[in-house]
PDB file of C-alpha atoms in Angstrom:
ATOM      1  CA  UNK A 195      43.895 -21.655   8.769  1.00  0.00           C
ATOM      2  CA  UNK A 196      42.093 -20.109   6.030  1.00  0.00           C
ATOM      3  CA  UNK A 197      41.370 -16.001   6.158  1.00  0.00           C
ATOM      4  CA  UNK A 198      38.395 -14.855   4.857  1.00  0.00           C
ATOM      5  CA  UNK A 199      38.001 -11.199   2.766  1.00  0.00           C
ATOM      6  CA  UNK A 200      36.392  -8.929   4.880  1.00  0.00           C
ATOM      7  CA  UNK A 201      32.928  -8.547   3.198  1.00  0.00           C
ATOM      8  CA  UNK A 202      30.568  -5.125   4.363  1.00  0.00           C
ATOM      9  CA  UNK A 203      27.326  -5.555   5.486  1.00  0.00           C
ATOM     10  CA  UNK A 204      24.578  -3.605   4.043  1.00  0.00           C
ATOM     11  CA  UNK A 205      22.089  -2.473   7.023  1.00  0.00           C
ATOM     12  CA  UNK A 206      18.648  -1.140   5.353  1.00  0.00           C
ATOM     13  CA  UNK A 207      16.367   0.929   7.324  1.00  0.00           C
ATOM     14  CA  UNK A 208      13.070   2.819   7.205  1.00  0.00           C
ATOM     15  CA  UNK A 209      14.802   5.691   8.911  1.00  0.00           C
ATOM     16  CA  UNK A 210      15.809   8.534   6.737  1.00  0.00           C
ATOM     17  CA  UNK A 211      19.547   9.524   7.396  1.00  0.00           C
ATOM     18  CA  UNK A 212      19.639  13.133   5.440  1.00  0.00           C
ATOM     19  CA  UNK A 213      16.657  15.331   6.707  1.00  0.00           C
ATOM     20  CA  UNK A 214      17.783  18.331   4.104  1.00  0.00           C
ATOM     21  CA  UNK A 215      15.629  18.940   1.152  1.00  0.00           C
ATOM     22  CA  UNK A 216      17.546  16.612  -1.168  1.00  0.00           C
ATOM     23  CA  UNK A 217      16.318  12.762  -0.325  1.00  0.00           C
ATOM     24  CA  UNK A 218      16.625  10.062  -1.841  1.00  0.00           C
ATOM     25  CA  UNK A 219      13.352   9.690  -2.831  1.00  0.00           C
ATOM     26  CA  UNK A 220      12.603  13.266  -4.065  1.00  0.00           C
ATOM     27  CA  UNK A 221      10.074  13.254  -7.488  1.00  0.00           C
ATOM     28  CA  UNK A 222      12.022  14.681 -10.379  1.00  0.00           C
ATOM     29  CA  UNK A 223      10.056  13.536 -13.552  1.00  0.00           C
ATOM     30  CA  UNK A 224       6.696  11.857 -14.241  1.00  0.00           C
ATOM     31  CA  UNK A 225       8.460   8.030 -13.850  1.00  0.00           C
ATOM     32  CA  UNK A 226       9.721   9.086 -10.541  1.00  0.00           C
ATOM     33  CA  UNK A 227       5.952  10.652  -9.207  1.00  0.00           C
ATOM     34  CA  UNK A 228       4.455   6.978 -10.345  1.00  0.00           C
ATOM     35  CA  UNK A 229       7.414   4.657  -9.078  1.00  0.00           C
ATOM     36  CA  UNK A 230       6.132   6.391  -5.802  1.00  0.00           C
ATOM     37  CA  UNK A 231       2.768   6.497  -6.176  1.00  0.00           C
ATOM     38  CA  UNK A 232       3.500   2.766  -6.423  1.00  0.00           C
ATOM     39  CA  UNK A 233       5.779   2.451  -3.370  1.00  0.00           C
ATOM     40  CA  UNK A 234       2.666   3.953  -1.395  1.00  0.00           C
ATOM     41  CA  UNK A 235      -0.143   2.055  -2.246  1.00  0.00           C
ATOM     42  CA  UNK A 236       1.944  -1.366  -1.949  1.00  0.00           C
ATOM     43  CA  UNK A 237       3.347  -0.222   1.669  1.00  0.00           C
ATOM     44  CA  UNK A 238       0.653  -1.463   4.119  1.00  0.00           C
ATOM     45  CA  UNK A 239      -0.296   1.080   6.319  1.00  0.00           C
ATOM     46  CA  UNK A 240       1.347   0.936   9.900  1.00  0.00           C
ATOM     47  CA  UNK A 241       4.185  -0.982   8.256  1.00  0.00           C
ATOM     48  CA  UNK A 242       6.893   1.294   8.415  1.00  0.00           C
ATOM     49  CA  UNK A 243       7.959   1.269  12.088  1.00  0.00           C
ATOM     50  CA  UNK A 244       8.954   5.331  12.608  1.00  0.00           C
ATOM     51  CA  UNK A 245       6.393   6.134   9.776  1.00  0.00           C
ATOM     52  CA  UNK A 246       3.483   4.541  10.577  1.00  0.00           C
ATOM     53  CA  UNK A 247       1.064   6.836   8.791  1.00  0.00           C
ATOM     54  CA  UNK A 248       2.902   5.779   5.484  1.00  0.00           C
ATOM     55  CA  UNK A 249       1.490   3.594   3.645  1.00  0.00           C
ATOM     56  CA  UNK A 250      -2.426   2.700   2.127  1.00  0.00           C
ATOM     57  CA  UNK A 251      -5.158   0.053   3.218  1.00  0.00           C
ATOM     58  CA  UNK A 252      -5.345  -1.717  -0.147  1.00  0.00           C
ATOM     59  CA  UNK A 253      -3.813  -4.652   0.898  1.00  0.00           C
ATOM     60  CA  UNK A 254      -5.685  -5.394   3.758  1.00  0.00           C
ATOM     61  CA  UNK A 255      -8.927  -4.454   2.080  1.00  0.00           C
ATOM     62  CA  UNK A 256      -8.529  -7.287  -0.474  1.00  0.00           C
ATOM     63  CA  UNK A 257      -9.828  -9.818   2.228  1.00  0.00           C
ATOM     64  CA  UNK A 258     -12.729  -7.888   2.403  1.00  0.00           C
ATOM     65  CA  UNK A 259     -15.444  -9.691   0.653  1.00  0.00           C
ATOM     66  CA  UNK A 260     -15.794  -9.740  -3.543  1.00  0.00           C
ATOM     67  CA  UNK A 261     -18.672  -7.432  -3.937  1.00  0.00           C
ATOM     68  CA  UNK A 262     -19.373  -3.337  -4.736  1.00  0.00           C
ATOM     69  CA  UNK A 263     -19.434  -2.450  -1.401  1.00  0.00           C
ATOM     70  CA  UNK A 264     -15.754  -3.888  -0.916  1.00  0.00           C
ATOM     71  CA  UNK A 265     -14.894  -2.312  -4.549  1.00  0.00           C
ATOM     72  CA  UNK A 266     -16.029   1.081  -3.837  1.00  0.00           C
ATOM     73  CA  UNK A 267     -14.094   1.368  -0.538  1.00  0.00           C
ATOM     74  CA  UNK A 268     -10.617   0.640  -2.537  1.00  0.00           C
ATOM     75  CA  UNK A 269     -11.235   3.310  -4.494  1.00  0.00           C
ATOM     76  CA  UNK A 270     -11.744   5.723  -0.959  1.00  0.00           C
ATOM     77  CA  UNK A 271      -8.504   4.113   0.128  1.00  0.00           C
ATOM     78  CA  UNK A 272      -6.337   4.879  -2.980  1.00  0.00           C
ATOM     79  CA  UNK A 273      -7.767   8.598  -2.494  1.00  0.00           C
ATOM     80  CA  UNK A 274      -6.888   8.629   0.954  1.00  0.00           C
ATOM     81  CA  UNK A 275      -3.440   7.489   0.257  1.00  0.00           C
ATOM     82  CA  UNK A 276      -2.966   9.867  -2.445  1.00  0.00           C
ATOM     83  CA  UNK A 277      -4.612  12.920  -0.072  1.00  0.00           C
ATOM     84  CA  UNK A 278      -2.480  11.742   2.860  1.00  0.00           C
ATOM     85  CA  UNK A 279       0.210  14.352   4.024  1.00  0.00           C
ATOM     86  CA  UNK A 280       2.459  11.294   5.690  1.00  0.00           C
ATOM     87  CA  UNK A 281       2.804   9.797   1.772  1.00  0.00           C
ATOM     88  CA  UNK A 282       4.460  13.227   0.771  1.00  0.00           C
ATOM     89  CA  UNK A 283       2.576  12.721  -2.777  1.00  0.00           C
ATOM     90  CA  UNK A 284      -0.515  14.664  -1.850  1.00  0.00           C
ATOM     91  CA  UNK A 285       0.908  18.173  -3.686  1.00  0.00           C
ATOM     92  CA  UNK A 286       2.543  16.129  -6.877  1.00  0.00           C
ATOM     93  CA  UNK A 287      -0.945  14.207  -7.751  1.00  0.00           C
ATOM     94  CA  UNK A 288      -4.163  16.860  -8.377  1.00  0.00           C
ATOM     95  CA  UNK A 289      -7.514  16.312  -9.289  1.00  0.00           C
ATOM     96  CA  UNK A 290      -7.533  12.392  -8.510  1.00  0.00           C
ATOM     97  CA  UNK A 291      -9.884  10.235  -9.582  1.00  0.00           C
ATOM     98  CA  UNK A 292     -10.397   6.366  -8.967  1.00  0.00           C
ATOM     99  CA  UNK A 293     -12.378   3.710 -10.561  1.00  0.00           C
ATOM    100  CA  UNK A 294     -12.533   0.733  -9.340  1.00  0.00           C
ATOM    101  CA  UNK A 295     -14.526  -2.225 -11.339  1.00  0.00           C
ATOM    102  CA  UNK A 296     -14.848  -5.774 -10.504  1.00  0.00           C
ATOM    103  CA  UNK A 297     -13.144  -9.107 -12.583  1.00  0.00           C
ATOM    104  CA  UNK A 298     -13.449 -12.706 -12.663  1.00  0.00           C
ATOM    105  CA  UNK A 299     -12.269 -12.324  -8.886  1.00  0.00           C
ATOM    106  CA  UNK A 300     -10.306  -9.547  -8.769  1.00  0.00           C
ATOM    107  CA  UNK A 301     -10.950  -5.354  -8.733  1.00  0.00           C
ATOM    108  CA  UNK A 302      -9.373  -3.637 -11.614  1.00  0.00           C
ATOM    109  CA  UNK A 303      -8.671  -0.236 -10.661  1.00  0.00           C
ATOM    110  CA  UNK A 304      -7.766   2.979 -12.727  1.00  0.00           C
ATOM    111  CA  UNK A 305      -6.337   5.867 -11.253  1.00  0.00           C
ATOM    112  CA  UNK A 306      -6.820   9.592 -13.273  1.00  0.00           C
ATOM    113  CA  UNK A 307      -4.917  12.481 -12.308  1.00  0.00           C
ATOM    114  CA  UNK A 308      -2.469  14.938 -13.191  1.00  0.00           C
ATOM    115  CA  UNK A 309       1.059  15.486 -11.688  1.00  0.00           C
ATOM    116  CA  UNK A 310       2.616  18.593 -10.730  1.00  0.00           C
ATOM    117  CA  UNK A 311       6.352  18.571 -10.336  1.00  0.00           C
ATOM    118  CA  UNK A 312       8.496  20.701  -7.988  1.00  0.00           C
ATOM    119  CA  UNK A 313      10.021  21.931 -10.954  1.00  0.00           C
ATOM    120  CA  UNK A 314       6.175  23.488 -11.796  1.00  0.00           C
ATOM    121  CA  UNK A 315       6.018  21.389 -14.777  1.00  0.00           C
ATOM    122  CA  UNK A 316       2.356  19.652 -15.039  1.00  0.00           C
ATOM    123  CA  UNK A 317       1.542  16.853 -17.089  1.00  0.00           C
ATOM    124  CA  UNK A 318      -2.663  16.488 -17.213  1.00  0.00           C
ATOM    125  CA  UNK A 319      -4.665  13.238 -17.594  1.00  0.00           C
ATOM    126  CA  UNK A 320      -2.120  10.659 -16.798  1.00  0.00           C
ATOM    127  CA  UNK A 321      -3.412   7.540 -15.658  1.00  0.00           C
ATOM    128  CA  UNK A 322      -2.436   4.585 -13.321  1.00  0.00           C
ATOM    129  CA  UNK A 323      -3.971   0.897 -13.628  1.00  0.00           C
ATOM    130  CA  UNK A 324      -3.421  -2.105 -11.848  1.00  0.00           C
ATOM    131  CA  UNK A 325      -5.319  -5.467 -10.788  1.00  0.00           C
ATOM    132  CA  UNK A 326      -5.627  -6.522  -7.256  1.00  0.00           C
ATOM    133  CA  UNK A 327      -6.414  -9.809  -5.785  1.00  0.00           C
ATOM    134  CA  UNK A 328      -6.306 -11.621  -2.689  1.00  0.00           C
ATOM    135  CA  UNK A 329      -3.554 -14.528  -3.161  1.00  0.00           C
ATOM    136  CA  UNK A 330      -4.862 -17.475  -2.679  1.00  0.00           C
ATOM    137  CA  UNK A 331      -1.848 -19.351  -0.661  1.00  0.00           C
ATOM    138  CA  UNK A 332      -3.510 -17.138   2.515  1.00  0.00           C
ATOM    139  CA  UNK A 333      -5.969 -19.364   2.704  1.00  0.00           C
ATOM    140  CA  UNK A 334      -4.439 -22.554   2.555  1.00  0.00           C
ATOM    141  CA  UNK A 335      -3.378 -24.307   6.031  1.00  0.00           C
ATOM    142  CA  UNK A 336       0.303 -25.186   5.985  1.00  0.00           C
ATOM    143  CA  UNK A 337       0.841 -28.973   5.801  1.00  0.00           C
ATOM    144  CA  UNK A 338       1.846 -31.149   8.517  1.00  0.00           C
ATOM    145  CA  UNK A 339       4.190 -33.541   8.313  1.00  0.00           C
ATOM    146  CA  UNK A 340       5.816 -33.897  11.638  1.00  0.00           C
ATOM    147  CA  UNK A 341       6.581 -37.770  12.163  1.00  0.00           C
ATOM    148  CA  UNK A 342       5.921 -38.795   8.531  1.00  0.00           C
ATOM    149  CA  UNK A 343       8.989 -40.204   7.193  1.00  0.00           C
ATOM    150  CA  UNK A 344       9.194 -40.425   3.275  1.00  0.00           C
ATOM    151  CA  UNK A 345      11.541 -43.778   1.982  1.00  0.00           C
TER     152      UNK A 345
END
C-alpha cells in the first residue's frame, strides 16, 4: 500500500476575506490603476456572484451588430464602468474619455484619462488601447459525432 504526500488544496473565491483598508487589490502605482482598469472591463457584469455590480458590458456588447450605433455604445459602457462606484476605480481615473473606431471587423478603442493615486500623486494624459472582437468559435455549432466510429 502506497501513501500519498498530503497535497493542500487551493480554494479561490470572489469573496473578500480582509474587509480593513489594506486589500489585496489596493492601487499603489500607475501599473497597478491599469492592471485593474483591465480586470474591470474584462469581468462581465453580473459575473461575480456576491458582487454583481462588478464588472462592464463590453463583452456582451460585442454580439451587438458591426456598425456606429454598436461602436458608440462601447464607448458609454467603458465610461460607465469606469464611473461605477461597485468597480472601486471611479476616484483613481478623472476626466475619462473614450473613442471607439471601427476595423476590418473589430472596434478599436482608446481610453484617455488621468489617474489619481491614494498617495495624491496624479499622472495626466495616460492612455489605454485595446481591440475587441466577437470570437468567432461562438458561432459555430459543436460537431456531432455520436455513433460515428473512426477505423
Amino acid at each position: 500500500l502506497t501513501c500519498l504526500p498530503e497535497v493542500e488544496m487551493a480554494s479561490l473565491s470572489d469573496v473578500r476575506i480582509n474587509y480593513g483598508d489594506s486589500s489585496d487589490d489596493t492601487v499603489t502605482d500607475v501599473d497597478s490603476a491599469i492592471q485593474k482598469l483591465y480586470i474591470v472591463l474584462s469581468v462581465p457584469l453580473g459575473a461575480r456572484k456576491y458582487y454583481p455590480a462588478f464588472g462592464s458590458r463590453l463583452i456582451s456588447r460585442l454580439f451587438e451588430p458591426f456598425d456606429a450605433i454598436t461602436a458608440d455604445w462601447l464607448g458609454v459602457d467603458v465610461t460607465d464602468a469606469i464611473e461605477n462606484p461597485a468597480n472601486e476605480i471611479n476616484t483613481i481615473f478623472t476626466n475619462v474619455k473614450t473613442v471607439v473606431t471601427l476595423g476590418k471587423q473589430t472596434y478599436n478603442v482608446s481610453i484617455t484619462f488621468d489617474i489619481v493615486l491614494p498617495s495624491g500623486e496624479v499622472t495626466r494624459n495616460s492612455s489605454y488601447q485595446f481591440s475587441a472582437a466577437p470570437d468567432p468559435s461562438a458561432f459555430q455549432l459543436p460537431t456531432r459525432t455520436t455513433g460515428l466510429r473512426r477505423y
